[in-house]
Amino acid sequence: MSFTLAKTERLAAILSQTPVIPVLTFSDAQTGVATSKALRDGGLTVLEVTMRTPKALEALKAIVDEVEGVTVGAGTVLEPEHVEQAIVSGAAFLVSPGSSSRLISAGSEAPVPFLPGVSTVSEALQLAERGATFAKFFPAGPAGGAPFLRALVAPLPEMHFVPTGGIDIGNAQDYLSLRNVAAVGGSWVAPPDALEAKDWARVTQLAKEASALKARPAAPA
């Protein structure tokens, strides 16, 4: 199964809403809802809830049900069964750190857009052969950072990336200035100590700073 134009356009529309996608890990639904409201109030309305904890799906569903004005995706999708679980919980898109053949097949067949992960040129080429024009670049820092993605503009002009891993307010603009970067992912906007202290004002302020980053060129579908 290949990536369809309709779902690619839906993914492009989602990514065009924000320069930064918060990558969030929650141990309970209540914290997920409060954090999501704080991020939304700061201008970040596309959220990725990672499937790394026993309560991740519960938190995702609670955010979908209780927080207006946000688009919520499921991250750290590693297995085909994760795809089904995320869809049932209300995920509007799926994100994976890698792109195994089984996962590509399951993700591309899902009813919502799928953003598979790559860290090499060969992986990006394999996705392009399946019709994908968007990929997560992970782990961005260790895998080559902004210079690596800049080097891919010429040979892979149709591919656009969402770099994640090692990105913060200090270097996010380096990525966003590249014409093959649709958005960046990062956890710095919801630091664990702020969540533990329930310091939602701090989360909102960090979100405001992130949402104010310089707009990048619109990524084509």
mmCIF file of C-alpha atoms in Angstrom:
data_model
loop_
_atom_site.group_PDB
_atom_site.id
_atom_site.type_symbol
_atom_site.label_atom_id
_atom_site.label_comp_id
_atom_site.label_asym_id
_atom_site.label_seq_id
_atom_site.Cartn_x
_atom_site.Cartn_y
_atom_site.Cartn_z
ATOM 1 C CA MET A 1 0.000 0.000 0.000
ATOM 2 C CA SER A 2 1.270 3.471 -0.885
ATOM 3 C CA PHE A 3 0.706 6.866 0.685
ATOM 4 C CA THR A 4 -2.377 8.453 -0.873
ATOM 5 C CA LEU A 5 -2.664 12.017 -2.097
ATOM 6 C CA ALA A 6 -5.719 12.665 0.070
ATOM 7 C CA LYS A 7 -3.965 11.727 3.308
ATOM 8 C CA THR A 8 -0.803 13.543 2.248
ATOM 9 C CA GLU A 9 -2.852 16.704 1.763
ATOM 10 C CA ARG A 10 -4.437 16.228 5.178
ATOM 11 C CA LEU A 11 -0.994 15.841 6.750
ATOM 12 C CA ALA A 12 0.251 18.951 4.955
ATOM 13 C CA ALA A 13 -2.724 20.887 6.328
ATOM 14 C CA ILE A 14 -2.015 19.707 9.866
ATOM 15 C CA LEU A 15 1.680 20.585 9.689
ATOM 16 C CA SER A 16 0.946 24.005 8.232
ATOM 17 C CA GLN A 17 -0.867 24.979 11.437
ATOM 18 C CA THR A 18 2.251 25.311 13.579
ATOM 19 C CA PRO A 19 6.041 25.728 13.476
ATOM 20 C CA VAL A 20 6.460 23.469 16.531
ATOM 21 C CA ILE A 21 4.734 20.217 17.438
ATOM 22 C CA PRO A 22 5.054 19.472 21.162
ATOM 23 C CA VAL A 23 6.176 15.885 21.772
ATOM 24 C CA LEU A 24 4.405 14.899 24.973
ATOM 25 C CA THR A 25 4.683 11.985 27.387
ATOM 26 C CA PHE A 26 1.990 11.683 30.036
ATOM 27 C CA SER A 27 1.617 9.359 33.003
ATOM 28 C CA ASP A 28 -2.022 10.315 33.560
ATOM 29 C CA ALA A 29 -4.914 11.796 31.616
ATOM 30 C CA GLN A 30 -5.475 14.779 33.912
ATOM 31 C CA THR A 31 -1.966 16.073 33.335
ATOM 32 C CA GLY A 32 -2.423 15.532 29.617
ATOM 33 C CA VAL A 33 -5.558 17.645 29.505
ATOM 34 C CA ALA A 34 -4.098 20.481 31.582
ATOM 35 C CA THR A 35 -0.856 20.539 29.586
ATOM 36 C CA SER A 36 -2.706 20.547 26.284
ATOM 37 C CA LYS A 37 -4.866 23.486 27.347
ATOM 38 C CA ALA A 38 -1.758 25.424 28.389
ATOM 39 C CA LEU A 39 -0.034 24.702 25.079
ATOM 40 C CA ARG A 40 -3.130 25.677 23.127
ATOM 41 C CA ASP A 41 -3.390 28.936 25.059
ATOM 42 C CA GLY A 42 0.196 29.638 24.014
ATOM 43 C CA GLY A 43 -0.596 29.112 20.351
ATOM 44 C CA LEU A 44 0.510 25.509 19.783
ATOM 45 C CA THR A 45 -2.497 23.555 18.545
ATOM 46 C CA VAL A 46 -0.950 20.429 16.989
ATOM 47 C CA LEU A 47 0.160 17.946 19.647
ATOM 48 C CA GLU A 48 1.904 14.581 19.572
ATOM 49 C CA VAL A 49 1.164 12.291 22.514
ATOM 50 C CA THR A 50 3.765 9.546 22.651
ATOM 51 C CA MET A 51 2.708 5.967 23.323
ATOM 52 C CA ARG A 52 5.440 5.440 25.899
ATOM 53 C CA THR A 53 3.422 5.028 29.083
ATOM 54 C CA PRO A 54 0.576 2.762 30.231
ATOM 55 C CA LYS A 55 -1.739 5.796 30.381
ATOM 56 C CA ALA A 56 -0.779 7.278 27.007
ATOM 57 C CA LEU A 57 -3.891 6.209 25.129
ATOM 58 C CA GLU A 58 -6.127 7.250 27.999
ATOM 59 C CA ALA A 59 -4.481 10.673 27.989
ATOM 60 C CA LEU A 60 -4.807 10.977 24.222
ATOM 61 C CA LYS A 61 -8.507 10.178 24.315
ATOM 62 C CA ALA A 62 -9.110 12.604 27.183
ATOM 63 C CA ILE A 63 -7.396 15.420 25.273
ATOM 64 C CA VAL A 64 -9.438 14.677 22.152
ATOM 65 C CA ASP A 65 -12.653 14.668 24.195
ATOM 66 C CA GLU A 66 -11.967 17.603 26.525
ATOM 67 C CA VAL A 67 -9.643 20.098 24.833
ATOM 68 C CA GLU A 68 -11.143 22.199 22.075
ATOM 69 C CA GLY A 69 -9.064 23.690 19.308
ATOM 70 C CA VAL A 70 -6.254 21.145 19.138
ATOM 71 C CA THR A 71 -5.275 18.422 16.679
ATOM 72 C CA VAL A 72 -3.893 15.417 18.530
ATOM 73 C CA GLY A 73 -1.677 12.728 17.056
ATOM 74 C CA ALA A 74 -0.143 9.565 18.478
ATOM 75 C CA GLY A 75 3.629 9.338 18.550
ATOM 76 C CA THR A 76 6.122 6.516 19.108
ATOM 77 C CA VAL A 77 3.947 4.230 17.009
ATOM 78 C CA LEU A 78 6.138 1.133 16.756
ATOM 79 C CA GLU A 79 3.872 -1.790 15.878
ATOM 80 C CA PRO A 80 0.899 -2.335 13.560
ATOM 81 C CA GLU A 81 -1.309 -2.899 16.612
ATOM 82 C CA HIS A 82 -0.339 0.553 17.878
ATOM 83 C CA VAL A 83 -1.936 1.993 14.746
ATOM 84 C CA GLU A 84 -5.322 0.481 15.564
ATOM 85 C CA GLN A 85 -5.095 1.439 19.242
ATOM 86 C CA ALA A 86 -4.285 5.051 18.377
ATOM 87 C CA ILE A 87 -7.145 5.312 15.886
ATOM 88 C CA VAL A 88 -9.636 3.959 18.410
ATOM 89 C CA SER A 89 -8.411 6.543 20.929
ATOM 90 C CA GLY A 90 -9.084 9.375 18.500
ATOM 91 C CA ALA A 91 -5.666 10.172 17.039
ATOM 92 C CA ALA A 92 -5.885 12.515 14.046
ATOM 93 C CA PHE A 93 -2.449 11.486 12.775
ATOM 94 C CA LEU A 94 0.278 8.953 13.547
ATOM 95 C CA VAL A 95 4.025 9.438 14.040
ATOM 96 C CA SER A 96 6.767 6.824 14.163
ATOM 97 C CA PRO A 97 10.473 7.238 14.953
ATOM 98 C CA GLY A 98 11.336 4.739 12.208
ATOM 99 C CA SER A 99 9.970 3.082 9.101
ATOM 100 C CA SER A 100 10.003 -0.709 9.079
ATOM 101 C CA SER A 101 8.199 -2.382 6.187
ATOM 102 C CA ARG A 102 5.444 -3.725 8.485
ATOM 103 C CA LEU A 103 4.888 -0.342 10.030
ATOM 104 C CA ILE A 104 4.857 1.462 6.687
ATOM 105 C CA SER A 105 2.214 -0.927 5.419
ATOM 106 C CA ALA A 106 0.038 -0.543 8.518
ATOM 107 C CA GLY A 107 0.488 3.215 8.698
ATOM 108 C CA SER A 108 -0.188 3.885 5.038
ATOM 109 C CA GLU A 109 -3.400 1.839 5.241
ATOM 110 C CA ALA A 110 -4.648 3.734 8.307
ATOM 111 C CA PRO A 111 -7.605 6.100 7.885
ATOM 112 C CA VAL A 112 -5.538 9.029 9.197
ATOM 113 C CA PRO A 113 -2.230 10.480 7.947
ATOM 114 C CA PHE A 114 0.986 8.705 8.917
ATOM 115 C CA LEU A 115 4.352 10.431 9.444
ATOM 116 C CA PRO A 116 7.055 7.727 9.379
ATOM 117 C CA GLY A 117 10.547 8.317 10.668
ATOM 118 C CA VAL A 118 13.864 8.318 8.820
ATOM 119 C CA SER A 119 17.469 9.057 9.691
ATOM 120 C CA THR A 120 19.223 8.186 6.405
ATOM 121 C CA VAL A 121 18.983 9.015 2.709
ATOM 122 C CA SER A 122 18.177 5.385 1.874
ATOM 123 C CA GLU A 123 15.196 5.387 4.240
ATOM 124 C CA ALA A 124 13.932 8.628 2.738
ATOM 125 C CA LEU A 125 14.248 7.152 -0.753
ATOM 126 C CA GLN A 126 12.294 4.066 0.272
ATOM 127 C CA LEU A 127 9.460 6.259 1.521
ATOM 128 C CA ALA A 128 9.548 8.386 -1.621
ATOM 129 C CA GLU A 129 9.163 5.216 -3.705
ATOM 130 C CA ARG A 130 5.941 4.511 -1.771
ATOM 131 C CA GLY A 131 4.597 7.968 -2.533
ATOM 132 C CA ALA A 132 5.437 9.668 0.765
ATOM 133 C CA THR A 133 6.441 13.321 0.675
ATOM 134 C CA PHE A 134 6.671 13.881 4.451
ATOM 135 C CA ALA A 135 8.825 12.122 7.037
ATOM 136 C CA LYS A 136 9.920 12.610 10.600
ATOM 137 C CA PHE A 137 13.702 13.103 10.828
ATOM 138 C CA PHE A 138 14.828 11.407 14.030
ATOM 139 C CA PRO A 139 16.998 11.726 16.015
ATOM 140 C CA ALA A 140 17.657 15.053 14.320
ATOM 141 C CA GLY A 141 20.697 16.195 16.255
ATOM 142 C CA PRO A 142 22.704 12.950 16.291
ATOM 143 C CA ALA A 143 21.646 12.123 12.702
ATOM 144 C CA GLY A 144 23.198 15.241 11.204
ATOM 145 C CA GLY A 145 20.981 18.141 12.165
ATOM 146 C CA ALA A 146 20.085 21.054 9.933
ATOM 147 C CA PRO A 147 23.174 20.655 7.692
ATOM 148 C CA PHE A 148 22.068 17.119 6.794
ATOM 149 C CA LEU A 149 18.574 18.238 5.819
ATOM 150 C CA ARG A 150 19.971 21.188 3.864
ATOM 151 C CA ALA A 151 22.020 18.727 1.815
ATOM 152 C CA LEU A 152 18.875 16.773 0.908
ATOM 153 C CA VAL A 153 17.066 19.690 -0.724
ATOM 154 C CA ALA A 154 18.716 19.193 -4.123
ATOM 155 C CA PRO A 155 18.560 15.376 -4.471
ATOM 156 C CA LEU A 156 15.155 14.965 -2.779
ATOM 157 C CA PRO A 157 13.248 18.173 -3.618
ATOM 158 C CA GLU A 158 9.808 16.618 -3.038
ATOM 159 C CA MET A 159 10.550 15.349 0.479
ATOM 160 C CA HIS A 160 9.712 17.454 3.525
ATOM 161 C CA PHE A 161 10.738 16.669 7.066
ATOM 162 C CA VAL A 162 9.691 17.177 10.671
ATOM 163 C CA PRO A 163 12.994 17.022 12.567
ATOM 164 C CA THR A 164 12.720 15.881 16.176
ATOM 165 C CA GLY A 165 15.345 15.071 18.779
ATOM 166 C CA GLY A 166 17.811 17.536 20.254
ATOM 167 C CA ILE A 167 15.765 20.567 19.206
ATOM 168 C CA ASP A 168 14.994 23.501 21.481
ATOM 169 C CA ILE A 169 14.193 27.198 21.266
ATOM 170 C CA GLY A 170 17.861 27.907 20.603
ATOM 171 C CA ASN A 171 18.198 25.894 17.399
ATOM 172 C CA ALA A 172 14.635 25.409 16.157
ATOM 173 C CA GLN A 173 14.907 28.356 13.772
ATOM 174 C CA ASP A 174 17.951 26.780 12.103
ATOM 175 C CA TYR A 175 15.669 23.953 10.992
ATOM 176 C CA LEU A 176 12.607 26.066 10.244
ATOM 177 C CA SER A 177 14.604 28.242 7.852
ATOM 178 C CA LEU A 178 15.094 25.244 5.541
ATOM 179 C CA ARG A 179 12.611 24.923 2.708
ATOM 180 C CA ASN A 180 12.316 21.152 3.181
ATOM 181 C CA VAL A 181 11.281 21.446 6.836
ATOM 182 C CA ALA A 182 7.526 21.591 7.445
ATOM 183 C CA ALA A 183 7.708 21.913 11.249
ATOM 184 C CA VAL A 184 9.858 20.753 14.132
ATOM 185 C CA GLY A 185 9.002 18.472 17.023
ATOM 186 C CA GLY A 186 10.180 19.136 20.543
ATOM 187 C CA SER A 187 9.554 18.415 24.188
ATOM 188 C CA TRP A 188 11.109 21.600 25.556
ATOM 189 C CA VAL A 189 7.738 23.395 25.561
ATOM 190 C CA ALA A 190 6.410 21.042 28.249
ATOM 191 C CA PRO A 191 9.360 20.265 30.549
ATOM 192 C CA PRO A 192 8.808 17.539 33.156
ATOM 193 C CA ASP A 193 9.500 19.841 36.092
ATOM 194 C CA ALA A 194 6.816 22.283 34.939
ATOM 195 C CA LEU A 195 4.287 19.467 34.555
ATOM 196 C CA GLU A 196 5.169 18.044 37.959
ATOM 197 C CA ALA A 197 4.744 21.490 39.549
ATOM 198 C CA LYS A 198 1.547 22.110 37.536
ATOM 199 C CA ASP A 199 3.120 25.343 36.339
ATOM 200 C CA TRP A 200 0.758 25.829 33.416
ATOM 201 C CA ALA A 201 1.692 29.509 33.076
ATOM 202 C CA ARG A 202 5.260 28.487 32.295
ATOM 203 C CA VAL A 203 4.078 25.975 29.703
ATOM 204 C CA THR A 204 1.928 28.631 28.063
ATOM 205 C CA GLN A 205 4.854 31.070 27.980
ATOM 206 C CA LEU A 206 7.141 28.472 26.395
ATOM 207 C CA ALA A 207 4.431 27.758 23.846
ATOM 208 C CA LYS A 208 4.099 31.442 23.029
ATOM 209 C CA GLU A 209 7.840 31.668 22.377
ATOM 210 C CA ALA A 210 7.715 28.589 20.165
ATOM 211 C CA SER A 211 4.652 29.656 18.205
ATOM 212 C CA ALA A 212 6.314 33.012 17.495
ATOM 213 C CA LEU A 213 9.218 31.417 15.619
ATOM 214 C CA LYS A 214 9.687 32.687 12.086
ATOM 215 C CA ALA A 215 7.216 31.194 9.642
ATOM 216 C CA ARG A 216 8.706 28.847 7.098
ATOM 217 C CA PRO A 217 7.603 28.459 3.483
ATOM 218 C CA ALA A 218 4.404 26.480 3.089
ATOM 219 C CA ALA A 219 5.154 22.804 2.487
ATOM 220 C CA PRO A 220 3.441 21.492 -0.650
ATOM 221 C CA ALA A 221 1.460 18.266 -0.562
#
